[in-house]
Amino acid sequence: MIYHDKTPALEERRSDQPEPYPLPLPPAAREINNRPVRRKAPATPQIPALLEKARNFKTAAQLREMGLYPYFRTISSAQDTEVIIEGKRVLMLGSNSYLGLTNHPKIKAAAQAAVAKYGTGCAGSRFLNGTLDIHLELEQALAKLVNKEAVLLYSTGFQVNLGVISALVGKGEYVLGDKSNHASIVEGCLLSQGKFLRFAHRDMAALESRIQKIEPEAGKLIVVDGVFSMEGDIIQLPELCRIARDYGAAVMVDDAHAIGVLGKNGAGTASHFGLTDQVHLIMGTFSKSLASLGGFIGSDAKTIDYLKHHSRPLIFSASVSPANAAAVLAALQIMQEEPERIARLWRNTRRMKKGLDHLGFNLGDSETPILPVYCRDLVLAFKVCKRLHEEGVFVNPVVSPAVAPGQELIRISLMATHTDEQVDFALDKLGKVGKELGLI
């Protein structure tokens, strides 16, 4: 077969056709009616008024200039009693891994097996295509732990409080909360269509004064942290439940920092006080003692069914990943099979608290593995954090809005897996830095 060269003919045909999109002439050559057209220089884009607040935010930059910025420190190792930051090994006293399970081989193996079986995600919400059998298995295990009829999983702990409170408290109803409640509780209360009333921290007289002014027939929800995440103290649940009974209110307890810490087998605050039947809603998270990510709400079966069909953060969010669900199941099993972990956590807490008291630090009213070292000065809290980091100890500075101005503190949190040597090392460094900066 002979192939004919058609290139000249094609090129001739192309030369007869005009350019479909002629290139524009340079600005100087453009004319209208034979007169040159002068173009104005483009105006500088105006910053939208909405973004002015971002341009005017200087606090973080000022702290960076002072060398005191303490946030977003990058860790390049597993979350354990010691972590690697910028190539340096640092003692971790700022983690919420109370039972020290985040790097447990059984939990990592369970997560890997779940990925192998289910893949990496669910590609949808629980409401539609995102419910797996492992989700139901986990809900049953959690219901057994907190002794409730049913449990519902959420993708994060923050979403639990957003979704539950906003779905349950409607127009003409009331939600009452402690002023030291976690931000997720506050946002859930603000998102609800009811009236949000706050009372002074752990002040049961103030709570009763608030609730007795509400019309008796109105729906009422009292929502509190079981263990307060910054102060480390525990809600007076017996008195709170008495007030709820007297005034016909439902009770919701956020046990993010109590699961794995308080109660039988780590079941939380209601179990700790023997009041599970009087707490209508028990909330928990997976990112602390349970070594994963996500959250849950436990209640009676009818309330859980209502939330399944009315809680927007549940309905319109992708479901908990298979790996996260499997990790929680494995963590629950370890927590129940190894009760000595909770015992070690409390032993470490007592050792650290005794040492801090002896050094002369002010720990407020803490009763848990969360030990606040009060600085009551913003810059001092940042300086203490920086110096401890330089000495090889990671702690978290807590300032407004997490605590009220004037209540700034260094948050120390213990793990079951901390050794006596690590606790003593931390006490030595805390004493050194505290004296150096005039805190003790």
Tab-separated table of C-alpha atoms in Angstrom:
chain	number	residue	atom	x	y	z
A	1	MET	CA	0.000	0.000	0.000
A	2	ILE	CA	1.281	3.490	-0.903
A	3	TYR	CA	0.758	6.352	1.529
A	4	HIS	CA	0.281	9.722	-0.163
A	5	ASP	CA	1.693	12.795	1.504
A	6	LYS	CA	-1.282	15.099	2.068
A	7	THR	CA	0.582	17.669	4.188
A	8	PRO	CA	0.911	20.435	1.486
A	9	ALA	CA	-2.791	20.299	0.674
A	10	LEU	CA	-3.749	20.494	4.359
A	11	GLU	CA	-1.473	23.440	4.954
A	12	GLU	CA	-2.842	25.222	1.866
A	13	ARG	CA	-6.387	24.690	3.123
A	14	ARG	CA	-5.469	26.025	6.587
A	15	SER	CA	-3.894	29.174	5.136
A	16	ASP	CA	-7.205	30.119	3.533
A	17	GLN	CA	-9.086	30.051	6.861
A	18	PRO	CA	-9.154	33.030	9.245
A	19	GLU	CA	-7.992	32.607	12.820
A	20	PRO	CA	-11.081	31.652	14.840
A	21	TYR	CA	-9.930	33.650	17.889
A	22	PRO	CA	-7.606	36.451	16.699
A	23	LEU	CA	-5.134	37.570	19.366
A	24	PRO	CA	-5.836	41.050	20.779
A	25	LEU	CA	-3.491	43.833	19.828
A	26	PRO	CA	-1.250	45.352	22.482
A	27	PRO	CA	-3.012	48.065	24.538
A	28	ALA	CA	-1.061	50.863	22.827
A	29	ALA	CA	-2.312	49.771	19.378
A	30	ARG	CA	-6.009	49.515	20.220
A	31	GLU	CA	-8.079	52.230	18.588
A	32	ILE	CA	-11.670	53.359	18.392
A	33	ASN	CA	-12.525	55.617	15.425
A	34	ASN	CA	-8.804	55.895	14.647
A	35	ARG	CA	-8.101	57.315	18.127
A	36	PRO	CA	-5.950	55.491	20.688
A	37	VAL	CA	-7.781	54.195	23.758
A	38	ARG	CA	-6.057	54.666	27.086
A	39	ARG	CA	-6.703	51.980	29.688
A	40	LYS	CA	-6.893	52.826	33.393
A	41	ALA	CA	-4.643	50.855	35.711
A	42	PRO	CA	-6.653	48.190	37.506
A	43	ALA	CA	-7.858	49.316	40.914
A	44	THR	CA	-6.452	47.625	44.003
A	45	PRO	CA	-9.039	45.064	45.216
A	46	GLN	CA	-10.870	46.215	48.300
A	47	ILE	CA	-10.845	43.898	51.320
A	48	PRO	CA	-14.418	42.851	52.157
A	49	ALA	CA	-15.633	44.277	55.463
A	50	LEU	CA	-16.248	40.739	56.687
A	51	LEU	CA	-12.509	39.979	56.563
A	52	GLU	CA	-11.365	43.115	58.375
A	53	LYS	CA	-11.393	41.249	61.690
A	54	ALA	CA	-8.880	38.766	60.308
A	55	ARG	CA	-6.576	41.565	59.113
A	56	ASN	CA	-6.811	43.245	62.517
A	57	PHE	CA	-6.071	40.069	64.539
A	58	LYS	CA	-2.602	40.649	65.977
A	59	THR	CA	-2.455	38.549	69.158
A	60	ALA	CA	-0.900	35.435	67.649
A	61	ALA	CA	1.681	37.468	65.713
A	62	GLN	CA	2.644	39.381	68.856
A	63	LEU	CA	3.108	36.147	70.801
A	64	ARG	CA	5.262	34.750	67.987
A	65	GLU	CA	7.417	37.885	68.074
A	66	MET	CA	7.837	37.445	71.846
A	67	GLY	CA	8.760	33.785	71.357
A	68	LEU	CA	5.812	32.714	73.520
A	69	TYR	CA	3.382	31.268	70.965
A	70	PRO	CA	2.389	27.828	72.365
A	71	TYR	CA	-0.095	26.438	69.846
A	72	PHE	CA	0.063	24.001	66.930
A	73	ARG	CA	3.327	22.414	68.075
A	74	THR	CA	4.089	19.649	65.596
A	75	ILE	CA	4.499	16.126	66.946
A	76	SER	CA	6.242	13.564	64.747
A	77	SER	CA	5.592	10.402	66.781
A	78	ALA	CA	2.759	8.438	68.359
A	79	GLN	CA	0.815	10.075	71.202
A	80	ASP	CA	2.457	8.376	74.160
A	81	THR	CA	3.994	9.329	77.506
A	82	GLU	CA	6.868	10.790	75.480
A	83	VAL	CA	6.642	12.403	72.038
A	84	ILE	CA	9.080	13.776	69.467
A	85	ILE	CA	8.940	17.509	68.696
A	86	GLU	CA	11.540	19.010	66.340
A	87	GLY	CA	13.706	15.957	66.865
A	88	LYS	CA	13.638	16.270	70.651
A	89	ARG	CA	12.035	13.779	73.034
A	90	VAL	CA	9.547	15.535	75.344
A	91	LEU	CA	7.539	14.211	78.310
A	92	MET	CA	3.836	14.493	77.466
A	93	LEU	CA	1.711	15.996	80.248
A	94	GLY	CA	-0.848	17.566	77.917
A	95	SER	CA	-2.661	14.538	76.496
A	96	ASN	CA	-6.221	13.347	77.140
A	97	SER	CA	-5.212	9.715	76.603
A	98	TYR	CA	-5.985	8.909	80.233
A	99	LEU	CA	-5.546	5.151	79.876
A	100	GLY	CA	-2.536	5.408	77.571
A	101	LEU	CA	-4.154	3.370	74.792
A	102	THR	CA	-3.496	5.466	71.671
A	103	ASN	CA	-0.433	3.410	70.728
A	104	HIS	CA	-1.649	0.018	71.997
A	105	PRO	CA	-0.805	-2.790	69.520
A	106	LYS	CA	-4.211	-4.501	69.869
A	107	ILE	CA	-6.023	-1.276	69.041
A	108	LYS	CA	-3.819	-0.558	66.029
A	109	ALA	CA	-4.331	-4.111	64.796
A	110	ALA	CA	-8.118	-3.764	65.166
A	111	ALA	CA	-8.105	-0.534	63.147
A	112	GLN	CA	-5.987	-2.136	60.419
A	113	ALA	CA	-8.290	-5.145	60.223
A	114	ALA	CA	-11.330	-2.859	59.887
A	115	VAL	CA	-9.725	-1.007	56.982
A	116	ALA	CA	-8.960	-4.318	55.297
A	117	LYS	CA	-12.598	-5.428	55.646
A	118	TYR	CA	-14.595	-2.197	55.198
A	119	GLY	CA	-12.229	0.241	53.519
A	120	THR	CA	-11.231	3.655	54.812
A	121	GLY	CA	-14.612	5.386	55.013
A	122	CYS	CA	-18.373	4.985	54.777
A	123	ALA	CA	-19.055	7.518	51.972
A	124	GLY	CA	-22.292	8.683	53.562
A	125	SER	CA	-24.240	9.443	56.729
A	126	ARG	CA	-25.711	6.940	59.146
A	127	PHE	CA	-29.132	8.060	57.948
A	128	LEU	CA	-28.558	6.736	54.416
A	129	ASN	CA	-25.758	4.445	53.252
A	130	GLY	CA	-23.273	4.908	56.117
A	131	THR	CA	-24.455	2.409	58.744
A	132	LEU	CA	-22.164	-0.610	59.127
A	133	ASP	CA	-22.631	-3.649	61.316
A	134	ILE	CA	-19.559	-2.545	63.289
A	135	HIS	CA	-21.404	0.679	64.212
A	136	LEU	CA	-24.268	-1.330	65.687
A	137	GLU	CA	-21.833	-3.574	67.537
A	138	LEU	CA	-20.135	-0.537	69.060
A	139	GLU	CA	-23.449	1.060	70.041
A	140	GLN	CA	-24.439	-2.102	71.879
A	141	ALA	CA	-21.107	-2.252	73.703
A	142	LEU	CA	-21.368	1.392	74.772
A	143	ALA	CA	-24.982	0.974	75.902
A	144	LYS	CA	-23.823	-1.871	78.127
A	145	LEU	CA	-20.981	0.256	79.532
A	146	VAL	CA	-23.155	3.241	80.507
A	147	ASN	CA	-26.190	1.054	81.351
A	148	LYS	CA	-28.609	2.728	78.937
A	149	GLU	CA	-31.176	1.144	76.589
A	150	ALA	CA	-29.583	2.540	73.447
A	151	VAL	CA	-26.669	4.551	72.131
A	152	LEU	CA	-26.187	6.642	68.989
A	153	LEU	CA	-22.759	7.330	67.446
A	154	TYR	CA	-21.642	10.713	66.108
A	155	SER	CA	-18.574	11.562	64.055
A	156	THR	CA	-17.062	13.794	66.756
A	157	GLY	CA	-17.734	14.583	70.382
A	158	PHE	CA	-18.427	18.217	69.478
A	159	GLN	CA	-21.171	17.065	67.120
A	160	VAL	CA	-22.843	15.050	69.880
A	161	ASN	CA	-23.498	18.145	71.958
A	162	LEU	CA	-24.456	20.224	68.926
A	163	GLY	CA	-26.821	17.574	67.629
A	164	VAL	CA	-28.468	16.401	70.837
A	165	ILE	CA	-29.131	19.733	72.541
A	166	SER	CA	-30.304	21.517	69.391
A	167	ALA	CA	-32.660	18.646	68.523
A	168	LEU	CA	-34.215	18.311	71.984
A	169	VAL	CA	-34.632	21.925	73.140
A	170	GLY	CA	-37.253	23.743	71.086
A	171	LYS	CA	-39.139	27.027	71.155
A	172	GLY	CA	-40.662	27.847	74.516
A	173	GLU	CA	-38.283	25.432	76.294
A	174	TYR	CA	-35.174	26.027	78.382
A	175	VAL	CA	-31.616	24.712	78.628
A	176	LEU	CA	-29.555	25.437	81.742
A	177	GLY	CA	-25.779	25.065	81.820
A	178	ASP	CA	-22.777	25.540	84.088
A	179	LYS	CA	-20.649	28.556	83.124
A	180	SER	CA	-17.586	26.298	82.879
A	181	ASN	CA	-19.211	23.856	80.449
A	182	HIS	CA	-17.214	22.842	77.394
A	183	ALA	CA	-17.532	25.034	74.299
A	184	SER	CA	-19.399	22.277	72.428
A	185	ILE	CA	-22.147	22.341	75.062
A	186	VAL	CA	-22.372	26.125	74.815
A	187	GLU	CA	-22.631	25.973	71.019
A	188	GLY	CA	-25.326	23.316	71.243
A	189	CYS	CA	-27.310	25.500	73.628
A	190	LEU	CA	-26.940	28.538	71.368
A	191	LEU	CA	-27.992	26.495	68.338
A	192	SER	CA	-31.195	25.327	70.026
A	193	GLN	CA	-34.376	27.337	69.643
A	194	GLY	CA	-34.946	27.432	73.385
A	195	LYS	CA	-33.809	29.947	75.988
A	196	PHE	CA	-30.279	29.413	77.313
A	197	LEU	CA	-29.696	30.134	81.013
A	198	ARG	CA	-26.296	29.834	82.697
A	199	PHE	CA	-25.411	29.448	86.374
A	200	ALA	CA	-22.156	30.005	88.273
A	201	HIS	CA	-19.681	27.133	88.243
A	202	ARG	CA	-20.884	24.220	90.407
A	203	ASP	CA	-23.260	26.576	92.257
A	204	MET	CA	-26.345	24.466	92.917
A	205	ALA	CA	-28.113	27.308	94.734
A	206	ALA	CA	-27.716	29.450	91.611
A	207	LEU	CA	-29.081	26.619	89.468
A	208	GLU	CA	-32.131	26.223	91.679
A	209	SER	CA	-32.676	29.988	91.714
A	210	ARG	CA	-32.680	29.977	87.917
A	211	ILE	CA	-34.915	26.967	87.411
A	212	GLN	CA	-37.585	27.917	89.961
A	213	LYS	CA	-38.377	31.038	87.929
A	214	ILE	CA	-39.256	28.993	84.848
A	215	GLU	CA	-42.908	28.155	84.252
A	216	PRO	CA	-43.498	24.624	85.635
A	217	GLU	CA	-45.011	23.221	82.442
A	218	ALA	CA	-42.109	24.279	80.202
A	219	GLY	CA	-39.619	21.700	78.951
A	220	LYS	CA	-36.252	22.000	80.725
A	221	LEU	CA	-32.821	20.419	80.181
A	222	ILE	CA	-29.911	20.750	82.609
A	223	VAL	CA	-26.627	19.985	80.840
A	224	VAL	CA	-23.230	19.857	82.551
A	225	ASP	CA	-19.782	18.362	82.281
A	226	GLY	CA	-19.282	15.416	84.604
A	227	VAL	CA	-15.589	16.254	84.940
A	228	PHE	CA	-14.769	19.828	83.966
A	229	SER	CA	-12.059	19.746	81.336
A	230	MET	CA	-9.930	22.657	82.575
A	231	GLU	CA	-10.599	22.808	86.313
A	232	GLY	CA	-10.570	19.029	86.879
A	233	ASP	CA	-13.413	19.153	89.407
A	234	ILE	CA	-16.573	17.003	89.390
A	235	ILE	CA	-20.194	18.170	89.200
A	236	GLN	CA	-22.243	17.653	92.365
A	237	LEU	CA	-24.522	15.220	90.597
A	238	PRO	CA	-26.638	14.113	93.600
A	239	GLU	CA	-27.768	17.683	94.337
A	240	LEU	CA	-28.221	18.463	90.646
A	241	CYS	CA	-30.450	15.409	90.185
A	242	ARG	CA	-32.487	16.412	93.229
A	243	ILE	CA	-33.132	19.837	91.677
A	244	ALA	CA	-34.023	18.226	88.349
A	245	ARG	CA	-36.561	15.940	90.039
A	246	ASP	CA	-38.125	18.793	92.003
A	247	TYR	CA	-38.595	20.969	88.923
A	248	GLY	CA	-39.289	18.373	86.245
A	249	ALA	CA	-36.078	18.799	84.250
A	250	ALA	CA	-34.178	16.297	82.136
A	251	VAL	CA	-30.465	15.828	82.914
A	252	MET	CA	-27.629	15.471	80.411
A	253	VAL	CA	-24.032	14.805	81.511
A	254	ASP	CA	-21.033	15.246	79.209
A	255	ASP	CA	-18.634	12.481	80.260
A	256	ALA	CA	-15.851	13.256	77.779
A	257	HIS	CA	-13.328	13.394	80.633
A	258	ALA	CA	-15.037	10.837	82.878
A	259	ILE	CA	-15.296	7.765	80.636
A	260	GLY	CA	-12.313	5.589	81.545
A	261	VAL	CA	-11.688	7.696	84.660
A	262	LEU	CA	-14.729	7.535	86.962
A	263	GLY	CA	-17.310	4.865	87.767
A	264	LYS	CA	-17.457	1.109	87.533
A	265	ASN	CA	-15.132	-0.068	84.721
A	266	GLY	CA	-14.753	3.571	83.680
A	267	ALA	CA	-18.488	4.045	83.021
A	268	GLY	CA	-18.458	7.725	84.003
A	269	THR	CA	-19.937	10.237	86.423
A	270	ALA	CA	-23.445	8.794	86.793
A	271	SER	CA	-21.965	5.391	87.628
A	272	HIS	CA	-19.533	7.025	90.062
A	273	PHE	CA	-22.459	8.454	92.055
A	274	GLY	CA	-24.850	5.535	91.478
A	275	LEU	CA	-27.293	7.819	89.657
A	276	THR	CA	-27.431	6.331	86.158
A	277	ASP	CA	-31.226	6.000	86.331
A	278	GLN	CA	-31.586	9.726	87.098
A	279	VAL	CA	-29.340	10.964	84.272
A	280	HIS	CA	-31.457	10.876	81.131
A	281	LEU	CA	-28.645	11.460	78.628
A	282	ILE	CA	-25.004	10.378	78.957
A	283	MET	CA	-22.566	11.766	76.400
A	284	GLY	CA	-19.051	10.482	75.765
A	285	THR	CA	-16.168	10.902	73.345
A	286	PHE	CA	-13.698	8.487	71.788
A	287	SER	CA	-10.706	10.835	71.537
A	288	LYS	CA	-9.637	10.561	75.160
A	289	SER	CA	-9.651	7.284	77.107
A	290	LEU	CA	-10.927	5.322	74.087
A	291	ALA	CA	-8.000	6.133	71.769
A	292	SER	CA	-9.957	7.090	68.646
A	293	LEU	CA	-12.197	9.817	67.213
A	294	GLY	CA	-15.957	10.302	67.511
A	295	GLY	CA	-18.621	10.431	70.186
A	296	PHE	CA	-21.893	8.971	71.426
A	297	ILE	CA	-25.072	9.694	73.332
A	298	GLY	CA	-26.738	7.109	75.560
A	299	SER	CA	-30.393	7.292	76.603
A	300	ASP	CA	-33.687	5.400	76.478
A	301	ALA	CA	-34.607	3.776	73.176
A	302	LYS	CA	-37.360	6.260	72.265
A	303	THR	CA	-35.117	9.291	72.792
A	304	ILE	CA	-32.388	7.732	70.665
A	305	ASP	CA	-34.909	6.982	67.910
A	306	TYR	CA	-36.091	10.596	68.030
A	307	LEU	CA	-32.514	11.844	67.678
A	308	LYS	CA	-31.909	9.538	64.712
A	309	HIS	CA	-34.609	11.412	62.824
A	310	HIS	CA	-34.151	14.977	64.140
A	311	SER	CA	-30.455	15.553	64.903
A	312	ARG	CA	-29.085	17.458	61.913
A	313	PRO	CA	-25.358	17.051	62.713
A	314	LEU	CA	-25.985	13.293	62.653
A	315	ILE	CA	-28.174	13.180	59.561
A	316	PHE	CA	-25.989	15.473	57.453
A	317	SER	CA	-22.522	14.211	58.446
A	318	ALA	CA	-20.579	11.204	57.246
A	319	SER	CA	-20.526	8.381	59.756
A	320	VAL	CA	-17.657	7.258	61.985
A	321	SER	CA	-14.959	5.548	59.932
A	322	PRO	CA	-14.572	1.758	60.261
A	323	ALA	CA	-11.062	2.102	61.707
A	324	ASN	CA	-12.235	4.521	64.380
A	325	ALA	CA	-15.157	2.292	65.371
A	326	ALA	CA	-12.938	-0.794	65.564
A	327	ALA	CA	-10.387	1.090	67.677
A	328	VAL	CA	-13.069	2.018	70.215
A	329	LEU	CA	-14.313	-1.573	70.431
A	330	ALA	CA	-10.776	-2.764	71.119
A	331	ALA	CA	-10.217	0.004	73.691
A	332	LEU	CA	-13.444	-0.925	75.520
A	333	GLN	CA	-12.323	-4.527	75.706
A	334	ILE	CA	-8.927	-3.585	77.130
A	335	MET	CA	-10.503	-1.163	79.621
A	336	GLN	CA	-12.771	-3.907	80.953
A	337	GLU	CA	-10.143	-6.663	80.920
A	338	GLU	CA	-7.432	-4.528	82.528
A	339	PRO	CA	-9.032	-2.588	85.425
A	340	GLU	CA	-5.536	-2.018	86.772
A	341	ARG	CA	-5.127	0.691	84.128
A	342	ILE	CA	-7.645	2.926	85.880
A	343	ALA	CA	-5.997	2.108	89.219
A	344	ARG	CA	-2.586	3.152	87.820
A	345	LEU	CA	-4.075	6.350	86.449
A	346	TRP	CA	-5.297	7.293	89.919
A	347	ARG	CA	-2.026	6.265	91.554
A	348	ASN	CA	-0.142	8.558	89.157
A	349	THR	CA	-2.650	11.327	89.844
A	350	ARG	CA	-2.135	11.084	93.603
A	351	ARG	CA	1.666	11.081	93.216
A	352	MET	CA	1.650	14.161	90.985
A	353	LYS	CA	-0.921	16.036	93.071
A	354	LYS	CA	0.974	15.370	96.301
A	355	GLY	CA	4.191	16.625	94.709
A	356	LEU	CA	2.586	19.763	93.302
A	357	ASP	CA	0.938	20.548	96.641
A	358	HIS	CA	4.273	20.081	98.402
A	359	LEU	CA	5.953	22.507	95.961
A	360	GLY	CA	3.286	25.096	96.758
A	361	PHE	CA	1.351	25.276	93.500
A	362	ASN	CA	-2.320	26.286	93.549
A	363	LEU	CA	-4.385	23.444	92.057
A	364	GLY	CA	-7.845	24.829	92.770
A	365	ASP	CA	-10.497	22.200	93.513
A	366	SER	CA	-9.276	19.458	91.169
A	367	GLU	CA	-10.399	15.927	92.062
A	368	THR	CA	-9.283	14.071	88.926
A	369	PRO	CA	-6.244	13.369	86.686
A	370	ILE	CA	-6.700	16.906	85.311
A	371	LEU	CA	-4.478	19.102	87.513
A	372	PRO	CA	-4.679	22.869	86.872
A	373	VAL	CA	-1.652	24.887	87.993
A	374	TYR	CA	-3.086	28.379	88.389
A	375	CYS	CA	-0.985	31.286	87.104
A	376	ARG	CA	-3.783	33.876	86.936
A	377	ASP	CA	-1.803	35.888	84.386
A	378	LEU	CA	-1.836	35.400	80.613
A	379	VAL	CA	1.811	36.176	79.844
A	380	LEU	CA	3.006	34.205	82.870
A	381	ALA	CA	1.067	31.129	81.683
A	382	PHE	CA	2.759	31.366	78.266
A	383	LYS	CA	6.188	31.835	79.880
A	384	VAL	CA	5.719	28.785	82.115
A	385	CYS	CA	4.654	26.720	79.103
A	386	LYS	CA	7.689	27.833	77.091
A	387	ARG	CA	10.204	27.190	79.874
A	388	LEU	CA	8.767	23.753	80.635
A	389	HIS	CA	8.995	22.863	76.961
A	390	GLU	CA	12.634	23.932	76.973
A	391	GLU	CA	13.130	21.677	80.004
A	392	GLY	CA	11.545	18.737	78.174
A	393	VAL	CA	7.966	18.812	79.508
A	394	PHE	CA	4.897	19.396	77.314
A	395	VAL	CA	1.992	21.144	79.066
A	396	ASN	CA	-0.957	23.209	77.823
A	397	PRO	CA	-1.527	26.873	78.732
A	398	VAL	CA	-5.224	27.629	79.227
A	399	VAL	CA	-6.429	31.199	78.792
A	400	SER	CA	-9.656	33.021	77.894
A	401	PRO	CA	-12.130	31.989	76.519
A	402	ALA	CA	-11.413	28.476	77.841
A	403	VAL	CA	-11.286	30.003	81.335
A	404	ALA	CA	-12.342	33.408	82.599
A	405	PRO	CA	-9.770	36.234	82.390
A	406	GLY	CA	-7.704	36.159	85.554
A	407	GLN	CA	-8.027	32.381	85.879
A	408	GLU	CA	-5.222	31.454	83.433
A	409	LEU	CA	-3.609	28.120	84.204
A	410	ILE	CA	-1.248	25.390	83.088
A	411	ARG	CA	-3.219	22.197	82.474
A	412	ILE	CA	-1.462	18.998	83.504
A	413	SER	CA	-3.111	15.663	82.695
A	414	LEU	CA	-1.910	12.241	83.781
A	415	MET	CA	-1.916	8.924	81.933
A	416	ALA	CA	-2.068	5.401	83.299
A	417	THR	CA	1.160	4.622	81.476
A	418	HIS	CA	3.271	7.371	83.053
A	419	THR	CA	6.056	5.881	85.183
A	420	ASP	CA	7.068	7.043	88.657
A	421	GLU	CA	10.335	8.276	87.146
A	422	GLN	CA	8.460	10.391	84.597
A	423	VAL	CA	6.216	11.916	87.274
A	424	ASP	CA	9.232	12.734	89.445
A	425	PHE	CA	11.092	14.226	86.440
A	426	ALA	CA	8.081	16.467	85.759
A	427	LEU	CA	7.877	17.574	89.389
A	428	ASP	CA	11.556	18.486	89.362
A	429	LYS	CA	11.137	20.623	86.246
A	430	LEU	CA	7.904	22.193	87.473
A	431	GLY	CA	9.580	23.165	90.723
A	432	LYS	CA	12.552	24.661	88.875
A	433	VAL	CA	10.437	26.709	86.466
A	434	GLY	CA	7.886	27.701	89.120
A	435	LYS	CA	10.611	29.200	91.342
A	436	GLU	CA	12.384	30.812	88.392
A	437	LEU	CA	9.210	32.658	87.310
A	438	GLY	CA	7.947	33.465	90.796
A	439	LEU	CA	4.948	31.163	90.639
A	440	ILE	CA	5.946	29.413	93.873
